[in-house]
Amino acid sequence: MNPRLLRPIASKFITKSTPFPRIVRSYATELPAYEYIKISTPKPGVGLITLNRPKALNALSTPLFLELNDALRKLDADKETGAIVITGSERAFAAGADIKEMKDLTFSTAYTTDFIELWSSLSHQIKKPIISAVNGYALGGGCELAMMADILYCSAGATFGQPEIKLGTIPGAGGSQRLTKAIGKSRAMELILTGDNFSGKQAGEWGLAAKVFETAQECLDGAVGQAEKIASYSRLAVKAGKEVVNKSQDLGIREGVEFERRVFHSLFGSKDQKIGMTAFAEKKKPTWSHQ
């Protein structure tokens, strides 16, 4: 990584491009200066990561993912952060991978260095919920990054696609697997073998996106608003909720229900279960301990 990225700075950020009231606060886990991403706190408990390679339409590269993964790990460890939003610009969430980085790679180099393996870290290492807010182009690696999030929101005019077939290759960061699980084999096969794009509206109709908004601003507002709502609940319960839903992708229904029940039972050992149920019985608003 570029040594400049490792210089410590005061952990306070103001992102000029954010449409929300700017909140400046110290993170419990110090964040360094980044070159390819911006970090802000648009709402209490929400960490907003904005991809920031405007001239390249936020094309994804190893240096960008090193920064992204570092920021995600630190926000995951930050006691004040309850949920994370990843977004790009109105023009492009991420228009694809940086082809210049990979065009001359040999099989030996790609295989021995596990090229782009680190691109998928957020999908299984981060315990806090991640929402992707997709506007503009989300192609190739950009589509894959959007699908790695726990919840995908987009604007109707967003453009998704896995066009790798046009470059003589296939998706390499989980696109064929996540897209197929989200929209079904036949439709995913058609998209991956033709390289055709699809719209944000179609993403909603096919079940890839949880919500579709009319405008880019509404999409970002909606993602941050839902992240704030999630962050307002017991962090323990939210973590458990994410864990059991993700486990459903790996287990059969019987094993999944048994796993869910064990996690459900375990929450009866938490302070927040007692706080939440007591508050409900007394018709009061709970004050979570996150324990």
Coordinates of C-alpha atoms in Angstrom, one line a residue:
M1 CA 0.0 0.0 0.0
N2 CA 1.2 3.5 -0.7
P3 CA 3.0 4.7 2.5
R4 CA 1.0 8.0 2.3
L5 CA -2.1 6.0 3.2
L6 CA -0.7 5.0 6.6
R7 CA 0.0 8.4 8.0
P8 CA -2.2 8.9 11.1
I9 CA -4.4 12.0 11.3
A10 CA -7.1 13.2 13.6
S11 CA -10.0 10.9 13.3
K12 CA -12.5 13.6 12.2
F13 CA -14.1 13.8 8.8
I14 CA -16.2 16.3 6.9
T15 CA -17.3 15.1 3.5
K16 CA -18.3 18.1 1.3
S17 CA -20.3 16.0 -1.1
T18 CA -22.6 14.5 1.5
P19 CA -26.2 15.9 1.2
F20 CA -26.7 15.4 5.0
P21 CA -25.9 17.7 7.9
R22 CA -22.2 17.1 8.4
I23 CA -21.4 15.4 11.7
V24 CA -17.8 15.6 13.0
R25 CA -16.9 13.2 15.7
S26 CA -14.0 11.1 16.9
Y27 CA -14.1 7.5 16.1
A28 CA -13.3 5.0 18.9
T29 CA -11.1 3.3 16.4
E30 CA -8.9 5.8 14.6
L31 CA -9.3 6.0 10.8
P32 CA -6.4 7.1 8.6
A33 CA -6.5 9.4 5.6
Y34 CA -7.7 7.6 2.5
E35 CA -7.0 8.4 -1.2
Y36 CA -9.8 6.4 -2.9
I37 CA -12.6 6.5 -0.4
K38 CA -14.2 9.1 1.9
I39 CA -15.7 8.4 5.3
S40 CA -18.4 10.4 7.0
T41 CA -21.1 10.1 9.7
P42 CA -24.3 11.5 8.1
K43 CA -26.5 10.2 10.9
P44 CA -25.9 8.9 14.4
G45 CA -24.5 5.4 14.4
V46 CA -24.1 5.4 10.6
G47 CA -20.7 5.1 8.9
L48 CA -20.9 6.2 5.2
I49 CA -18.2 5.1 2.8
T50 CA -18.1 6.9 -0.5
L51 CA -16.0 5.5 -3.3
N52 CA -13.9 8.3 -4.6
R53 CA -12.2 7.8 -8.0
P54 CA -14.4 10.2 -10.0
K55 CA -12.2 10.4 -13.1
A56 CA -12.3 6.6 -13.4
L57 CA -16.0 6.3 -12.6
N58 CA -14.9 4.7 -9.3
A59 CA -13.3 1.8 -11.1
L60 CA -12.2 -0.8 -8.6
S61 CA -8.6 -1.7 -8.0
T62 CA -6.5 -3.4 -5.3
P63 CA -5.4 -0.1 -3.7
L64 CA -9.1 0.9 -3.4
F65 CA -10.0 -2.4 -1.9
L66 CA -7.1 -2.2 0.6
E67 CA -8.6 1.1 1.8
L68 CA -12.2 -0.1 1.7
N69 CA -11.4 -3.3 3.7
D70 CA -9.3 -1.3 6.2
A71 CA -12.2 1.2 6.7
L72 CA -14.8 -1.5 7.0
R73 CA -12.7 -3.4 9.7
K74 CA -12.3 -0.2 11.7
L75 CA -15.9 0.8 11.4
D76 CA -16.9 -2.7 12.4
A77 CA -14.8 -2.3 15.6
D78 CA -16.0 1.2 16.3
K79 CA -18.4 1.2 19.3
E80 CA -20.4 4.2 17.9
T81 CA -21.1 2.7 14.5
G82 CA -24.1 0.4 14.2
A83 CA -24.5 0.1 10.5
I84 CA -22.5 1.0 7.3
V85 CA -23.5 2.4 3.9
I86 CA -21.4 2.1 0.8
T87 CA -22.1 4.3 -2.1
G88 CA -20.5 6.0 -5.1
S89 CA -21.5 9.0 -7.1
E90 CA -24.7 9.8 -8.9
R91 CA -23.0 8.9 -12.2
A92 CA -21.3 5.7 -11.0
F93 CA -21.4 3.4 -8.0
A94 CA -18.5 1.6 -9.6
A95 CA -18.3 1.2 -13.4
G96 CA -16.2 -1.9 -13.2
A97 CA -12.7 -3.2 -12.3
D98 CA -9.6 -1.3 -13.4
I99 CA -8.7 -3.3 -16.5
K100 CA -5.3 -1.7 -16.6
E101 CA -4.4 -3.5 -13.4
M102 CA -5.3 -7.0 -14.7
K103 CA -4.9 -7.0 -18.5
D104 CA -1.3 -8.3 -18.4
L105 CA -1.6 -10.8 -15.5
T106 CA -0.5 -14.3 -16.2
F107 CA -2.3 -17.4 -14.8
S108 CA 0.6 -18.1 -12.6
T109 CA 0.6 -14.6 -11.0
A110 CA -3.2 -14.4 -10.6
Y111 CA -3.3 -17.9 -9.1
T112 CA -0.3 -17.7 -6.7
T113 CA -1.3 -14.2 -5.5
D114 CA -5.0 -15.1 -5.1
F115 CA -5.8 -12.0 -7.2
I116 CA -9.0 -10.2 -6.2
E117 CA -9.6 -12.6 -3.2
L118 CA -9.4 -9.6 -0.9
W119 CA -12.2 -8.0 -2.9
S120 CA -14.7 -10.3 -1.3
S121 CA -13.6 -9.8 2.3
L122 CA -16.6 -7.6 3.3
S123 CA -19.0 -10.4 2.5
H124 CA -17.9 -12.7 5.3
Q125 CA -15.7 -10.7 7.7
I126 CA -17.8 -7.7 8.7
K127 CA -20.3 -8.4 11.4
K128 CA -22.2 -5.1 11.2
P129 CA -24.9 -4.7 8.5
I130 CA -23.8 -3.1 5.3
I131 CA -26.2 -1.4 2.8
S132 CA -25.1 -0.6 -0.7
A133 CA -26.7 2.6 -2.2
V134 CA -26.3 2.2 -6.0
N135 CA -26.7 5.0 -8.5
G136 CA -25.4 5.2 -12.0
Y137 CA -23.2 2.4 -13.3
A138 CA -22.6 -0.8 -11.2
L139 CA -20.9 -3.0 -13.8
G140 CA -18.6 -6.0 -13.4
G141 CA -16.8 -5.7 -10.1
G142 CA -19.1 -2.8 -9.2
C143 CA -22.2 -5.1 -9.5
E144 CA -20.3 -7.7 -7.5
L145 CA -19.5 -5.1 -4.8
A146 CA -23.1 -4.0 -4.6
M147 CA -24.3 -7.6 -4.2
M148 CA -21.8 -8.3 -1.4
A149 CA -23.7 -5.9 0.9
D150 CA -26.4 -7.3 3.2
I151 CA -29.0 -5.0 1.7
L152 CA -29.0 -3.5 -1.8
Y153 CA -30.8 -0.2 -2.5
C154 CA -30.7 1.5 -5.9
S155 CA -32.3 4.2 -8.0
A156 CA -34.5 3.2 -10.9
G157 CA -32.0 4.6 -13.4
A158 CA -29.1 2.6 -12.0
T159 CA -27.4 0.3 -14.5
F160 CA -26.2 -3.2 -13.4
G161 CA -24.4 -5.8 -15.4
Q162 CA -21.7 -8.5 -15.5
P163 CA -20.1 -7.7 -18.9
E164 CA -16.9 -9.8 -18.4
I165 CA -17.8 -12.1 -21.3
K166 CA -17.1 -9.1 -23.6
L167 CA -13.5 -9.1 -22.3
G168 CA -12.9 -12.8 -22.8
T169 CA -13.4 -13.7 -19.2
I170 CA -16.1 -14.3 -16.5
P171 CA -17.0 -12.7 -13.2
G172 CA -14.3 -13.3 -10.6
A173 CA -15.5 -11.8 -7.4
G174 CA -18.7 -13.8 -6.8
G175 CA -20.9 -12.3 -9.6
S176 CA -22.0 -15.7 -11.0
Q177 CA -22.9 -17.0 -7.6
R178 CA -24.6 -14.1 -5.9
L179 CA -26.5 -13.0 -9.0
T180 CA -27.8 -16.6 -9.6
K181 CA -29.0 -16.9 -6.0
A182 CA -30.7 -13.6 -6.2
I183 CA -32.5 -13.8 -9.6
G184 CA -32.4 -17.4 -10.6
K185 CA -30.3 -19.6 -12.9
S186 CA -31.9 -18.9 -16.3
R187 CA -31.9 -15.1 -16.0
A188 CA -28.4 -15.0 -14.5
M189 CA -27.1 -17.3 -17.2
E190 CA -28.6 -15.1 -19.9
L191 CA -27.0 -11.9 -18.4
I192 CA -23.6 -13.4 -17.8
L193 CA -23.3 -15.1 -21.2
T194 CA -24.6 -12.1 -23.1
G195 CA -23.0 -9.4 -21.0
D196 CA -26.3 -7.4 -21.2
N197 CA -27.0 -4.7 -18.7
F198 CA -30.2 -4.4 -16.6
S199 CA -31.8 -1.4 -14.9
G200 CA -32.4 -0.5 -11.3
K201 CA -36.1 -1.0 -11.9
Q202 CA -35.4 -4.5 -13.1
A203 CA -33.2 -5.2 -10.1
G204 CA -36.2 -4.5 -7.9
E205 CA -38.6 -6.5 -9.9
W206 CA -36.2 -9.5 -10.0
G207 CA -35.5 -9.4 -6.2
L208 CA -31.9 -8.3 -6.4
A209 CA -32.6 -4.9 -4.8
A210 CA -34.6 -4.6 -1.6
K211 CA -35.9 -1.1 -2.5
V212 CA -35.8 1.0 -5.7
F213 CA -36.0 4.8 -5.5
E214 CA -36.8 7.3 -8.2
T215 CA -33.7 9.5 -7.8
A216 CA -30.2 9.1 -6.7
Q217 CA -30.7 11.5 -3.7
E218 CA -33.7 9.5 -2.5
C219 CA -31.7 6.3 -2.8
L220 CA -28.8 7.6 -0.6
D221 CA -31.3 9.2 1.8
G222 CA -33.2 5.9 2.1
A223 CA -30.0 3.9 2.7
V224 CA -28.8 6.2 5.4
G225 CA -32.2 6.4 7.0
Q226 CA -32.5 2.6 7.2
A227 CA -28.9 2.3 8.5
E228 CA -29.8 4.8 11.2
K229 CA -32.9 2.8 12.1
I230 CA -30.8 -0.4 12.3
A231 CA -28.1 1.3 14.4
S232 CA -30.8 2.4 16.9
Y233 CA -31.5 -1.2 17.9
S234 CA -29.5 -3.6 20.1
R235 CA -26.1 -4.2 18.4
L236 CA -26.1 -7.7 19.8
A237 CA -29.5 -8.5 18.3
V238 CA -28.6 -6.9 15.0
K239 CA -25.4 -8.9 14.8
A240 CA -27.3 -12.1 15.6
G241 CA -29.9 -11.3 13.0
K242 CA -27.3 -10.8 10.3
E243 CA -25.6 -14.1 11.3
V244 CA -28.8 -16.2 11.1
V245 CA -29.9 -14.8 7.7
N246 CA -26.5 -15.3 6.2
K247 CA -26.4 -18.9 7.6
S248 CA -29.6 -19.6 5.6
Q249 CA -27.5 -19.4 2.4
D250 CA -25.3 -22.2 3.5
L251 CA -27.7 -24.6 5.3
G252 CA -30.8 -26.6 4.5
I253 CA -34.1 -25.5 6.1
R254 CA -33.9 -28.0 9.0
E255 CA -30.3 -27.2 9.9
G256 CA -31.0 -23.5 9.5
V257 CA -34.0 -23.5 11.8
E258 CA -32.0 -25.4 14.4
F259 CA -29.1 -22.9 14.1
E260 CA -31.6 -20.0 14.4
R261 CA -33.1 -21.4 17.5
R262 CA -29.8 -21.9 19.2
V263 CA -28.9 -18.2 18.5
F264 CA -32.3 -17.2 19.7
H265 CA -31.8 -19.1 23.0
S266 CA -28.4 -17.5 23.4
L267 CA -29.9 -14.0 23.4
F268 CA -31.7 -14.8 26.6
G269 CA -28.3 -14.5 28.2
S270 CA -28.0 -10.9 27.1
K271 CA -28.8 -7.7 29.0
D272 CA -30.6 -6.3 25.9
Q273 CA -33.1 -9.1 25.7
K274 CA -34.1 -8.2 29.3
I275 CA -34.1 -4.5 28.6
G276 CA -36.2 -4.9 25.4
M277 CA -38.8 -7.3 26.7
T278 CA -39.2 -5.4 30.0
A279 CA -39.6 -2.1 28.2
F280 CA -42.2 -3.6 25.9
A281 CA -44.2 -5.0 28.9
E282 CA -44.0 -1.6 30.6
K283 CA -44.8 0.3 27.4
K284 CA -41.5 2.2 27.5
K285 CA -38.8 2.9 25.0
P286 CA -35.8 0.7 25.6
T287 CA -32.3 2.1 26.2
W288 CA -30.0 -0.5 24.9
S289 CA -26.8 -1.6 26.6
H290 CA -25.4 -3.4 23.6
Q291 CA -24.5 -6.3 25.9

